[in-house]
PDB file of C-alpha atoms in Angstrom:
ATOM      1  CA  MET A   1      -0.359  -0.173  -0.021  1.00  0.00           C
ATOM      2  CA  PRO A   2       1.207   3.916  -0.885  1.00  0.00           C
ATOM      3  CA  ALA A   3       2.377   5.846   1.979  1.00  0.00           C
ATOM      4  CA  ILE A   4      -0.550   8.517   2.771  1.00  0.00           C
ATOM      5  CA  PRO A   5       1.284  11.336   3.275  1.00  0.00           C
ATOM      6  CA  PRO A   6       0.138  13.510   6.677  1.00  0.00           C
ATOM      7  CA  LEU A   7      -0.979  17.280   6.057  1.00  0.00           C
ATOM      8  CA  PRO A   8       1.967  19.002   5.902  1.00  0.00           C
ATOM      9  CA  ALA A   9       0.968  20.406   8.831  1.00  0.00           C
ATOM     10  CA  ALA A  10      -0.632  18.432  11.292  1.00  0.00           C
ATOM     11  CA  PRO A  11      -0.555  19.329  15.058  1.00  0.00           C
ATOM     12  CA  LEU A  12       1.492  15.771  17.042  1.00  0.00           C
ATOM     13  CA  PHE A  13       0.118  15.646  20.866  1.00  0.00           C
ATOM     14  CA  ILE A  14       3.275  13.869  22.315  1.00  0.00           C
ATOM     15  CA  ILE A  15       3.924  11.678  25.553  1.00  0.00           C
ATOM     16  CA  LEU A  16       6.925  11.414  26.814  1.00  0.00           C
ATOM     17  CA  ASN A  17       7.582   8.668  29.803  1.00  0.00           C
ATOM     18  CA  ALA A  18       8.887   9.733  32.875  1.00  0.00           C
ATOM     19  CA  GLY A  19      10.454   6.594  33.498  1.00  0.00           C
ATOM     20  CA  SER A  20      14.052   7.781  33.525  1.00  0.00           C
ATOM     21  CA  GLY A  21      14.740  10.374  35.614  1.00  0.00           C
ATOM     22  CA  HIS A  22      14.581  13.393  36.741  1.00  0.00           C
ATOM     23  CA  ALA A  23      17.427  14.705  34.736  1.00  0.00           C
ATOM     24  CA  GLU A  24      17.072  12.279  31.945  1.00  0.00           C
ATOM     25  CA  THR A  25      13.112  13.616  30.925  1.00  0.00           C
ATOM     26  CA  GLU A  26      14.244  17.742  31.113  1.00  0.00           C
ATOM     27  CA  GLY A  27      16.635  16.101  28.602  1.00  0.00           C
ATOM     28  CA  GLN A  28      14.337  14.497  26.276  1.00  0.00           C
ATOM     29  CA  ARG A  29      12.158  17.414  26.775  1.00  0.00           C
ATOM     30  CA  ALA A  30      14.428  20.209  25.858  1.00  0.00           C
ATOM     31  CA  THR A  31      15.711  17.818  22.521  1.00  0.00           C
ATOM     32  CA  ILE A  32      11.964  18.058  21.709  1.00  0.00           C
ATOM     33  CA  GLU A  33      11.478  21.444  22.022  1.00  0.00           C
ATOM     34  CA  GLU A  34      14.501  22.254  20.339  1.00  0.00           C
ATOM     35  CA  VAL A  35      13.768  20.671  17.199  1.00  0.00           C
ATOM     36  CA  LEU A  36      10.709  20.470  16.470  1.00  0.00           C
ATOM     37  CA  ASN A  37      10.357  25.189  17.846  1.00  0.00           C
ATOM     38  CA  ASP A  38      12.826  25.033  15.101  1.00  0.00           C
ATOM     39  CA  ALA A  39      10.720  23.796  12.345  1.00  0.00           C
ATOM     40  CA  GLY A  40       8.135  26.248  13.111  1.00  0.00           C
ATOM     41  CA  ARG A  41       5.779  22.529  13.866  1.00  0.00           C
ATOM     42  CA  GLN A  42       2.680  22.497  16.009  1.00  0.00           C
ATOM     43  CA  PHE A  43       2.574  20.283  19.612  1.00  0.00           C
ATOM     44  CA  GLN A  44       1.859  19.462  22.470  1.00  0.00           C
ATOM     45  CA  LEU A  45       4.062  17.119  24.952  1.00  0.00           C
ATOM     46  CA  THR A  46       3.319  15.394  27.940  1.00  0.00           C
ATOM     47  CA  VAL A  47       5.084  13.959  30.370  1.00  0.00           C
ATOM     48  CA  VAL A  48       3.472  11.236  32.171  1.00  0.00           C
ATOM     49  CA  ASP A  49       5.358  10.972  35.402  1.00  0.00           C
ATOM     50  CA  ASP A  50       2.674   8.404  37.192  1.00  0.00           C
ATOM     51  CA  PRO A  51       2.721   5.618  35.124  1.00  0.00           C
ATOM     52  CA  GLN A  52      -1.375   5.363  36.602  1.00  0.00           C
ATOM     53  CA  GLN A  53      -2.457   8.586  34.764  1.00  0.00           C
ATOM     54  CA  LEU A  54      -0.730   7.228  30.622  1.00  0.00           C
ATOM     55  CA  VAL A  55      -3.709   5.124  29.474  1.00  0.00           C
ATOM     56  CA  ASP A  56      -6.289   8.686  30.801  1.00  0.00           C
ATOM     57  CA  ILE A  57      -3.968  11.077  29.955  1.00  0.00           C
ATOM     58  CA  CYS A  58      -3.585   8.535  25.700  1.00  0.00           C
ATOM     59  CA  GLN A  59      -7.285   8.900  25.828  1.00  0.00           C
ATOM     60  CA  ARG A  60      -7.523  12.289  26.122  1.00  0.00           C
ATOM     61  CA  LEU A  61      -4.926  13.473  23.985  1.00  0.00           C
ATOM     62  CA  VAL A  62      -6.380  11.094  20.905  1.00  0.00           C
ATOM     63  CA  GLU A  63      -9.795  12.907  20.791  1.00  0.00           C
ATOM     64  CA  GLN A  64      -8.021  16.106  20.815  1.00  0.00           C
ATOM     65  CA  ALA A  65      -5.736  14.606  17.938  1.00  0.00           C
ATOM     66  CA  LYS A  66      -8.594  13.305  15.891  1.00  0.00           C
ATOM     67  CA  SER A  67     -10.312  16.619  16.839  1.00  0.00           C
ATOM     68  CA  CYS A  68      -8.044  18.722  14.748  1.00  0.00           C
ATOM     69  CA  GLY A  69      -6.084  15.556  12.461  1.00  0.00           C
ATOM     70  CA  GLY A  70      -2.936  15.508  14.460  1.00  0.00           C
ATOM     71  CA  ILE A  71      -0.787  12.462  15.140  1.00  0.00           C
ATOM     72  CA  LEU A  72      -0.452  11.048  18.220  1.00  0.00           C
ATOM     73  CA  VAL A  73       3.222   9.981  19.131  1.00  0.00           C
ATOM     74  CA  ALA A  74       4.765   8.123  21.968  1.00  0.00           C
ATOM     75  CA  ALA A  75       8.389   9.051  23.125  1.00  0.00           C
ATOM     76  CA  GLY A  76       9.831   5.895  25.649  1.00  0.00           C
ATOM     77  CA  GLY A  77      10.553   1.957  24.991  1.00  0.00           C
ATOM     78  CA  ASP A  78       8.896  -0.889  23.751  1.00  0.00           C
ATOM     79  CA  GLY A  79       6.458  -1.077  26.820  1.00  0.00           C
ATOM     80  CA  THR A  80       5.596   2.620  26.611  1.00  0.00           C
ATOM     81  CA  ILE A  81       4.991   2.960  22.852  1.00  0.00           C
ATOM     82  CA  ASN A  82       2.822  -0.679  22.842  1.00  0.00           C
ATOM     83  CA  ALA A  83       0.263   1.294  25.916  1.00  0.00           C
ATOM     84  CA  VAL A  84      -0.089   4.899  23.834  1.00  0.00           C
ATOM     85  CA  ALA A  85      -0.636   2.040  20.536  1.00  0.00           C
ATOM     86  CA  ARG A  86      -3.444   0.547  22.331  1.00  0.00           C
ATOM     87  CA  GLN A  87      -4.868   3.938  22.483  1.00  0.00           C
ATOM     88  CA  ALA A  88      -4.549   5.611  18.895  1.00  0.00           C
ATOM     89  CA  VAL A  89      -5.605   1.727  18.083  1.00  0.00           C
ATOM     90  CA  ALA A  90      -9.247   1.856  19.851  1.00  0.00           C
ATOM     91  CA  GLY A  91      -9.967   5.983  18.133  1.00  0.00           C
ATOM     92  CA  GLY A  92      -8.171   5.129  15.391  1.00  0.00           C
ATOM     93  CA  CYS A  93      -5.543   7.860  15.594  1.00  0.00           C
ATOM     94  CA  PRO A  94      -2.501   7.989  13.394  1.00  0.00           C
ATOM     95  CA  PHE A  95       1.045   7.539  15.522  1.00  0.00           C
ATOM     96  CA  GLY A  96       4.456   8.241  16.163  1.00  0.00           C
ATOM     97  CA  VAL A  97       7.105   7.384  18.024  1.00  0.00           C
ATOM     98  CA  LEU A  98      10.635   8.404  19.279  1.00  0.00           C
ATOM     99  CA  PRO A  99      12.577   5.366  20.644  1.00  0.00           C
ATOM    100  CA  GLN A 100      14.017   5.531  24.083  1.00  0.00           C
ATOM    101  CA  GLY A 101      14.023   2.118  25.294  1.00  0.00           C
ATOM    102  CA  THR A 102      17.076  -0.735  26.200  1.00  0.00           C
ATOM    103  CA  PHE A 103      15.820  -2.661  22.800  1.00  0.00           C
ATOM    104  CA  ASN A 104      13.259  -0.753  20.702  1.00  0.00           C
ATOM    105  CA  TYR A 105      12.657  -3.800  18.721  1.00  0.00           C
ATOM    106  CA  PHE A 106       9.386  -1.677  17.647  1.00  0.00           C
ATOM    107  CA  GLY A 107      10.960   1.688  16.000  1.00  0.00           C
ATOM    108  CA  ARG A 108      14.382  -0.294  14.654  1.00  0.00           C
ATOM    109  CA  THR A 109      12.051  -2.551  12.271  1.00  0.00           C
ATOM    110  CA  HIS A 110      10.452   0.517  10.576  1.00  0.00           C
ATOM    111  CA  GLY A 111      13.975   2.669  10.353  1.00  0.00           C
ATOM    112  CA  ILE A 112      13.188   5.356  13.245  1.00  0.00           C
ATOM    113  CA  PRO A 113      16.518   6.513  14.327  1.00  0.00           C
ATOM    114  CA  GLU A 114      16.880   5.653  18.085  1.00  0.00           C
ATOM    115  CA  ASP A 115      18.572   9.240  18.493  1.00  0.00           C
ATOM    116  CA  LEU A 116      16.361  11.673  19.523  1.00  0.00           C
ATOM    117  CA  GLY A 117      17.083  14.445  17.718  1.00  0.00           C
ATOM    118  CA  ASP A 118      17.266  12.346  14.313  1.00  0.00           C
ATOM    119  CA  ALA A 119      13.839  10.724  15.239  1.00  0.00           C
ATOM    120  CA  VAL A 120      11.449  13.776  15.513  1.00  0.00           C
ATOM    121  CA  ARG A 121      13.568  15.162  12.201  1.00  0.00           C
ATOM    122  CA  THR A 122      12.208  12.081  11.267  1.00  0.00           C
ATOM    123  CA  LEU A 123       8.681  12.437  12.216  1.00  0.00           C
ATOM    124  CA  LEU A 124       8.784  15.822   9.735  1.00  0.00           C
ATOM    125  CA  SER A 125       9.435  14.121   6.721  1.00  0.00           C
ATOM    126  CA  ALA A 126       7.240  10.895   7.685  1.00  0.00           C
ATOM    127  CA  ARG A 127       4.841   9.324   5.081  1.00  0.00           C
ATOM    128  CA  LEU A 128       1.760   7.311   7.336  1.00  0.00           C
ATOM    129  CA  ARG A 129       1.985   4.023   6.219  1.00  0.00           C
ATOM    130  CA  PRO A 130      -0.315   1.019   7.456  1.00  0.00           C
ATOM    131  CA  VAL A 131       1.525  -1.704  10.168  1.00  0.00           C
ATOM    132  CA  GLN A 132       0.384  -4.689  11.504  1.00  0.00           C
ATOM    133  CA  VAL A 133      -0.716  -4.897  15.396  1.00  0.00           C
ATOM    134  CA  GLY A 134      -1.065  -8.574  16.533  1.00  0.00           C
ATOM    135  CA  LEU A 135      -3.679  -9.117  19.513  1.00  0.00           C
ATOM    136  CA  VAL A 136      -3.949 -11.657  22.257  1.00  0.00           C
ATOM    137  CA  ASN A 137      -7.332 -11.162  23.798  1.00  0.00           C
ATOM    138  CA  ASP A 138      -7.853  -7.783  23.614  1.00  0.00           C
ATOM    139  CA  ARG A 139      -4.973  -7.240  24.081  1.00  0.00           C
ATOM    140  CA  VAL A 140      -2.668  -5.184  21.749  1.00  0.00           C
ATOM    141  CA  PHE A 141       0.866  -6.465  21.583  1.00  0.00           C
ATOM    142  CA  LEU A 142       2.907  -4.685  18.644  1.00  0.00           C
ATOM    143  CA  VAL A 143       6.406  -6.765  19.268  1.00  0.00           C
ATOM    144  CA  ASN A 144       5.902  -9.736  21.041  1.00  0.00           C
ATOM    145  CA  ALA A 145       3.854 -11.626  23.184  1.00  0.00           C
ATOM    146  CA  SER A 146       4.536 -14.884  25.701  1.00  0.00           C
ATOM    147  CA  ILE A 147       3.690 -17.348  28.979  1.00  0.00           C
ATOM    148  CA  GLY A 148       5.938 -18.856  31.168  1.00  0.00           C
ATOM    149  CA  LEU A 149       9.656 -18.653  31.323  1.00  0.00           C
ATOM    150  CA  TYR A 150       9.870 -14.835  29.455  1.00  0.00           C
ATOM    151  CA  PRO A 151       7.794 -13.306  31.945  1.00  0.00           C
ATOM    152  CA  LYS A 152       9.177 -14.124  34.886  1.00  0.00           C
ATOM    153  CA  LEU A 153      12.283 -13.363  33.009  1.00  0.00           C
ATOM    154  CA  LEU A 154      10.449  -9.836  32.518  1.00  0.00           C
ATOM    155  CA  GLU A 155      10.022  -9.196  35.961  1.00  0.00           C
ATOM    156  CA  GLU A 156      13.291 -10.171  37.384  1.00  0.00           C
ATOM    157  CA  ARG A 157      14.668  -7.675  34.486  1.00  0.00           C
ATOM    158  CA  GLU A 158      13.391  -4.845  35.697  1.00  0.00           C
ATOM    159  CA  ILE A 159      14.400  -5.449  39.362  1.00  0.00           C
ATOM    160  CA  ASP A 160      17.867  -5.511  38.107  1.00  0.00           C
ATOM    161  CA  LYS A 161      17.974  -2.521  35.746  1.00  0.00           C
ATOM    162  CA  ARG A 162      16.339  -0.550  39.305  1.00  0.00           C
ATOM    163  CA  GLN A 163      19.561  -1.758  40.855  1.00  0.00           C
ATOM    164  CA  PHE A 164      22.015  -2.039  38.059  1.00  0.00           C
ATOM    165  CA  GLY A 165      21.088   0.604  35.407  1.00  0.00           C
ATOM    166  CA  ARG A 166      19.634  -0.321  31.925  1.00  0.00           C
ATOM    167  CA  SER A 167      21.250  -1.571  29.519  1.00  0.00           C
ATOM    168  CA  ARG A 168      21.231  -4.164  27.321  1.00  0.00           C
ATOM    169  CA  LEU A 169      24.535  -6.498  29.414  1.00  0.00           C
ATOM    170  CA  VAL A 170      22.320  -5.970  33.056  1.00  0.00           C
ATOM    171  CA  ALA A 171      19.340  -6.972  30.794  1.00  0.00           C
ATOM    172  CA  PHE A 172      21.172 -10.326  29.751  1.00  0.00           C
ATOM    173  CA  LEU A 173      22.563 -11.000  32.770  1.00  0.00           C
ATOM    174  CA  SER A 174      19.478 -11.461  34.231  1.00  0.00           C
ATOM    175  CA  ALA A 175      18.000 -13.700  31.855  1.00  0.00           C
ATOM    176  CA  LEU A 176      20.811 -15.528  32.737  1.00  0.00           C
ATOM    177  CA  LYS A 177      20.639 -15.767  36.246  1.00  0.00           C
ATOM    178  CA  THR A 178      16.275 -16.633  36.069  1.00  0.00           C
ATOM    179  CA  ILE A 179      17.342 -19.460  33.657  1.00  0.00           C
ATOM    180  CA  LEU A 180      19.376 -21.234  36.137  1.00  0.00           C
ATOM    181  CA  SER A 181      16.370 -20.359  39.172  1.00  0.00           C
ATOM    182  CA  PRO A 182      13.873 -22.654  39.397  1.00  0.00           C
ATOM    183  CA  HIS A 183      10.516 -22.516  36.916  1.00  0.00           C
ATOM    184  CA  ARG A 184       7.305 -25.077  36.228  1.00  0.00           C
ATOM    185  CA  ARG A 185       7.605 -25.900  32.950  1.00  0.00           C
ATOM    186  CA  LEU A 186       3.787 -24.887  31.059  1.00  0.00           C
ATOM    187  CA  ARG A 187       1.588 -28.389  30.105  1.00  0.00           C
ATOM    188  CA  ILE A 188      -0.750 -25.987  27.245  1.00  0.00           C
ATOM    189  CA  THR A 189      -2.742 -27.847  23.874  1.00  0.00           C
ATOM    190  CA  ILE A 190      -2.687 -25.577  20.812  1.00  0.00           C
ATOM    191  CA  ASP A 191      -4.984 -24.696  18.079  1.00  0.00           C
ATOM    192  CA  VAL A 192      -3.068 -23.710  14.858  1.00  0.00           C
ATOM    193  CA  ASP A 193      -5.974 -22.492  12.689  1.00  0.00           C
ATOM    194  CA  GLY A 194      -8.071 -25.558  13.240  1.00  0.00           C
ATOM    195  CA  SER A 195      -5.062 -28.272  14.087  1.00  0.00           C
ATOM    196  CA  VAL A 196      -4.903 -29.148  17.494  1.00  0.00           C
ATOM    197  CA  HIS A 197      -1.365 -30.421  19.360  1.00  0.00           C
ATOM    198  CA  ARG A 198       0.068 -30.426  22.984  1.00  0.00           C
ATOM    199  CA  LEU A 199       3.113 -29.185  24.166  1.00  0.00           C
ATOM    200  CA  ARG A 200       5.075 -29.148  27.184  1.00  0.00           C
ATOM    201  CA  THR A 201       7.151 -25.846  27.805  1.00  0.00           C
ATOM    202  CA  ALA A 202       9.036 -23.674  29.960  1.00  0.00           C
ATOM    203  CA  THR A 203       7.918 -20.425  27.800  1.00  0.00           C
ATOM    204  CA  PHE A 204       5.265 -19.682  25.094  1.00  0.00           C
ATOM    205  CA  PHE A 205       6.435 -16.543  22.277  1.00  0.00           C
ATOM    206  CA  VAL A 206       3.675 -15.238  20.017  1.00  0.00           C
ATOM    207  CA  GLY A 207       6.538 -12.336  17.793  1.00  0.00           C
ATOM    208  CA  ASN A 208       5.003 -10.201  15.685  1.00  0.00           C
ATOM    209  CA  ASN A 209       8.089  -7.728  14.587  1.00  0.00           C
ATOM    210  CA  ARG A 210      10.652  -8.831  12.104  1.00  0.00           C
ATOM    211  CA  LEU A 211      13.894  -7.636  13.160  1.00  0.00           C
ATOM    212  CA  GLN A 212      13.790  -9.554  16.689  1.00  0.00           C
ATOM    213  CA  MET A 213      13.025 -12.726  14.130  1.00  0.00           C
ATOM    214  CA  GLU A 214      15.931 -11.873  12.053  1.00  0.00           C
ATOM    215  CA  GLN A 215      18.672 -11.410  15.799  1.00  0.00           C
ATOM    216  CA  VAL A 216      18.094 -14.370  16.748  1.00  0.00           C
ATOM    217  CA  GLY A 217      18.198 -16.092  13.685  1.00  0.00           C
ATOM    218  CA  ILE A 218      14.654 -17.269  12.495  1.00  0.00           C
ATOM    219  CA  VAL A 219      14.657 -15.569   8.823  1.00  0.00           C
ATOM    220  CA  PRO A 220      11.689 -17.524   7.884  1.00  0.00           C
ATOM    221  CA  LEU A 221       8.818 -16.679  10.623  1.00  0.00           C
ATOM    222  CA  SER A 222      10.464 -13.308  10.224  1.00  0.00           C
ATOM    223  CA  GLU A 223       9.099 -12.894   6.310  1.00  0.00           C
ATOM    224  CA  ALA A 224       5.493 -14.689   7.613  1.00  0.00           C
ATOM    225  CA  LEU A 225       5.368 -11.173   9.596  1.00  0.00           C
ATOM    226  CA  GLU A 226       5.261  -9.152   6.115  1.00  0.00           C
ATOM    227  CA  ASP A 227       2.675 -11.447   4.942  1.00  0.00           C
ATOM    228  CA  GLY A 228      -0.243 -11.127   7.575  1.00  0.00           C
ATOM    229  CA  LYS A 229       0.706 -13.382  10.246  1.00  0.00           C
ATOM    230  CA  LEU A 230       2.397 -14.043  13.542  1.00  0.00           C
ATOM    231  CA  ALA A 231       5.536 -16.309  14.623  1.00  0.00           C
ATOM    232  CA  ALA A 232       5.445 -18.934  17.801  1.00  0.00           C
ATOM    233  CA  ILE A 233       8.072 -19.947  19.148  1.00  0.00           C
ATOM    234  CA  ALA A 234       8.464 -22.833  22.281  1.00  0.00           C
ATOM    235  CA  PRO A 235      11.366 -24.847  22.809  1.00  0.00           C
ATOM    236  CA  LYS A 236      10.863 -28.261  23.624  1.00  0.00           C
ATOM    237  CA  SER A 237      11.196 -29.230  27.236  1.00  0.00           C
ATOM    238  CA  VAL A 238      14.928 -29.356  28.869  1.00  0.00           C
ATOM    239  CA  GLY A 239      16.787 -28.387  31.280  1.00  0.00           C
ATOM    240  CA  LYS A 240      18.433 -26.038  32.548  1.00  0.00           C
ATOM    241  CA  LEU A 241      21.742 -26.675  30.374  1.00  0.00           C
ATOM    242  CA  GLY A 242      19.676 -26.798  27.322  1.00  0.00           C
ATOM    243  CA  MET A 243      18.149 -23.698  27.818  1.00  0.00           C
ATOM    244  CA  LEU A 244      21.448 -21.878  28.923  1.00  0.00           C
ATOM    245  CA  TRP A 245      22.274 -23.053  24.682  1.00  0.00           C
ATOM    246  CA  LEU A 246      19.013 -22.052  23.209  1.00  0.00           C
ATOM    247  CA  LEU A 247      19.786 -18.283  24.983  1.00  0.00           C
ATOM    248  CA  ALA A 248      23.918 -18.884  23.335  1.00  0.00           C
ATOM    249  CA  ARG A 249      22.581 -19.926  19.868  1.00  0.00           C
ATOM    250  CA  GLY A 250      19.417 -17.015  19.848  1.00  0.00           C
ATOM    251  CA  ALA A 251      22.288 -14.380  21.674  1.00  0.00           C
ATOM    252  CA  PHE A 252      24.873 -15.671  18.218  1.00  0.00           C
ATOM    253  CA  GLY A 253      21.432 -15.637  15.718  1.00  0.00           C
ATOM    254  CA  ARG A 254      21.407 -19.642  15.203  1.00  0.00           C
ATOM    255  CA  LEU A 255      18.179 -20.629  16.867  1.00  0.00           C
ATOM    256  CA  GLY A 256      16.593 -21.599  13.922  1.00  0.00           C
ATOM    257  CA  GLN A 257      18.750 -23.895  13.543  1.00  0.00           C
ATOM    258  CA  ALA A 258      18.327 -25.646  17.008  1.00  0.00           C
ATOM    259  CA  ASP A 259      16.818 -29.053  16.344  1.00  0.00           C
ATOM    260  CA  ASP A 260      15.045 -28.626  20.257  1.00  0.00           C
ATOM    261  CA  LEU A 261      13.186 -26.182  19.680  1.00  0.00           C
ATOM    262  CA  VAL A 262       9.054 -25.242  18.041  1.00  0.00           C
ATOM    263  CA  ALA A 263       8.834 -22.396  14.964  1.00  0.00           C
ATOM    264  CA  PHE A 264       5.779 -21.676  13.259  1.00  0.00           C
ATOM    265  CA  SER A 265       3.674 -18.902  11.851  1.00  0.00           C
ATOM    266  CA  PHE A 266      -0.224 -18.920  11.440  1.00  0.00           C
ATOM    267  CA  GLY A 267      -3.267 -17.018  11.382  1.00  0.00           C
ATOM    268  CA  THR A 268      -4.935 -17.491  14.523  1.00  0.00           C
ATOM    269  CA  MET A 269      -4.723 -19.596  17.301  1.00  0.00           C
ATOM    270  CA  THR A 270      -5.816 -20.409  20.379  1.00  0.00           C
ATOM    271  CA  VAL A 271      -3.265 -21.847  23.781  1.00  0.00           C
ATOM    272  CA  THR A 272      -4.950 -23.509  26.718  1.00  0.00           C
ATOM    273  CA  PRO A 273      -2.498 -24.095  29.261  1.00  0.00           C
ATOM    274  CA  HIS A 274      -3.301 -27.183  31.136  1.00  0.00           C
ATOM    275  CA  ARG A 275      -2.220 -26.679  34.812  1.00  0.00           C
ATOM    276  CA  LEU A 276      -4.579 -23.507  35.220  1.00  0.00           C
ATOM    277  CA  ALA A 277      -7.862 -25.941  35.043  1.00  0.00           C
ATOM    278  CA  ARG A 278      -9.765 -24.071  37.933  1.00  0.00           C
ATOM    279  CA  LYS A 279      -6.981 -20.538  38.175  1.00  0.00           C
ATOM    280  CA  ARG A 280      -7.920 -19.516  34.018  1.00  0.00           C
ATOM    281  CA  ARG A 281      -5.496 -16.498  34.598  1.00  0.00           C
ATOM    282  CA  ILE A 282      -2.235 -16.916  33.589  1.00  0.00           C
ATOM    283  CA  LYS A 283       0.412 -14.162  33.038  1.00  0.00           C
ATOM    284  CA  VAL A 284       1.138 -12.558  30.021  1.00  0.00           C
ATOM    285  CA  ALA A 285       4.261 -10.655  29.445  1.00  0.00           C
ATOM    286  CA  THR A 286       3.174  -8.245  25.825  1.00  0.00           C
ATOM    287  CA  ASP A 287       6.024  -5.801  24.783  1.00  0.00           C
ATOM    288  CA  GLY A 288       7.817  -5.849  28.315  1.00  0.00           C
ATOM    289  CA  GLU A 289       4.983  -5.669  30.610  1.00  0.00           C
ATOM    290  CA  VAL A 290       3.370  -7.903  32.748  1.00  0.00           C
ATOM    291  CA  THR A 291      -0.383  -8.195  33.274  1.00  0.00           C
ATOM    292  CA  ASP A 292      -3.330 -10.479  33.851  1.00  0.00           C
ATOM    293  CA  MET A 293      -4.929 -12.271  31.424  1.00  0.00           C
ATOM    294  CA  SER A 294      -7.917 -14.551  31.345  1.00  0.00           C
ATOM    295  CA  THR A 295      -7.292 -18.644  29.349  1.00  0.00           C
ATOM    296  CA  PRO A 296      -7.984 -19.418  27.477  1.00  0.00           C
ATOM    297  CA  LEU A 297      -5.543 -16.523  24.518  1.00  0.00           C
ATOM    298  CA  GLN A 298      -7.257 -16.335  21.467  1.00  0.00           C
ATOM    299  CA  PHE A 299      -4.129 -14.664  19.272  1.00  0.00           C
ATOM    300  CA  ARG A 300      -4.200 -13.420  15.970  1.00  0.00           C
ATOM    301  CA  VAL A 301      -3.809 -10.128  13.956  1.00  0.00           C
ATOM    302  CA  LEU A 302      -5.959  -7.197  14.192  1.00  0.00           C
ATOM    303  CA  ASP A 303      -8.165  -7.242  11.406  1.00  0.00           C
ATOM    304  CA  GLU A 304      -7.530  -2.631  11.502  1.00  0.00           C
ATOM    305  CA  GLN A 305      -3.770  -1.704  10.746  1.00  0.00           C
ATOM    306  CA  LEU A 306      -2.013   0.839  12.772  1.00  0.00           C
ATOM    307  CA  LEU A 307      -1.250   3.449  10.681  1.00  0.00           C
ATOM    308  CA  LEU A 308       2.066   5.138  11.726  1.00  0.00           C
ATOM    309  CA  LEU A 309       4.949   7.945  10.434  1.00  0.00           C
ATOM    310  CA  LYS A 310       7.444   5.798   8.567  1.00  0.00           C
ATOM    311  CA  PRO A 311      10.570   7.591   7.067  1.00  0.00           C
ATOM    312  CA  GLU A 312      10.774   6.952   3.275  1.00  0.00           C
ATOM    313  CA  PRO A 313      13.293   4.598   2.112  1.00  0.00           C
ATOM    314  CA  ASN A 314      16.161   6.545   0.990  1.00  0.00           C
ATOM    315  CA  ALA A 315      15.830   8.244   4.711  1.00  0.00           C
ATOM    316  CA  GLN A 316      16.538   5.122   6.431  1.00  0.00           C
ATOM    317  CA  ALA A 317      19.655   4.680   3.761  1.00  0.00           C
ATOM    318  CA  SER A 318      21.018   7.963   4.983  1.00  0.00           C
ATOM    319  CA  THR A 319      20.327   7.969   8.578  1.00  0.00           C
ATOM    320  CA  ALA A 320      22.125   4.141   8.302  1.00  0.00           C
ATOM    321  CA  ASN A 321      24.771   5.953   6.394  1.00  0.00           C
ATOM    322  CA  ASN A 322      25.324   8.194   8.940  1.00  0.00           C
ATOM    323  CA  THR A 323      25.621   5.621  11.860  1.00  0.00           C
ATOM    324  CA  ASP A 324      28.173   3.972  10.216  1.00  0.00           C
TER     325      ASP A 324
END
C-alpha cells in the first residue's frame, strides 16, 4: 500500500514517559522542543510522571488529535510505545514513535532512529503507512507476547535494572540468572487454525517483529510476518543446560538451527494451559509489560492496521550511513 501523506502541518501530540529519571527526562523534553520549535511545527508535549495516569492521558490526547487532524506520538521504550499504541488503535488515530528504550525493536524495525534528535526530525518528513498489530485476547502487541518463563524473566529484569541500571548487558545477565533459577514448565494445548497440538515447554513466545526474529536467527518466520501472520516459538522440554544452549544460539543468531525448538507461523491460534483449569488466569507479557489474562488465550492479527509515521526508504538509508 502506498504511503499516506499526513497534513503538512498536522499537530503532534507527544507523550513522554518520565520513567528514566528527572534529569534525563528534562534533557529529552529540551531536545524535542528545540527540534520542533526550530521547524515551526505545532505540537503539545505531555510528560507522564505517574504510569497509572498514562491511559487517561492517552485517551484525552487521542480525542484532541482526532479533532484537529493531529498525530499521537509515544516517546519511550517498547512498553510505553505499546501502551500509547493501544489507545491510538482504539481511537483510530495516526501514530508516531520516538524510541527511547533498551532494545527499541519496534522503532528499529520501521527505520526510526534511536537518537532522539534524529527521530524527531524524522517525524517531520515521515509518511503514514499501515503496520501489522497483534492481539492476544483483546490486548494489542507490536513486538511480542509470551507466557511461562519469559514473563518471569521480564519481571526479574525490571528489578535488576532498577538496581544496576538500564543496559543490554544487565538485561542479558538478568535473563541468565532467571533461566538458572527453578521454574515450572507449561503444559498447553494449541489450536492452530483448526489443528490441535499438545506441548510441554518452559515458555511460549509469539512474535510480531521482523527484526527480533532475524536477530535470533529465525529468518523464515520473519518473512511470514510480512504476510499477515504471527510467529510462535517454544523450546521443547529441556533442562537448564538446554535452555542456556538455546539462549546462546539466540544471542549468536542461530536459534533457527536448534533441534529442541518448535517454531511455526499462524493466522489464528488458541492456547489453553492445562494446569490452570481452575485458576483460569495466567501472566502474559506483551511488549515487555506483564499482566494477568483469562484463559484460553486467543492470538490473531488485528483486522485494522495501525497507521504509523515511517521515514521514506531513502531517509532510512541516509540515517544508516550516518551511523556507520
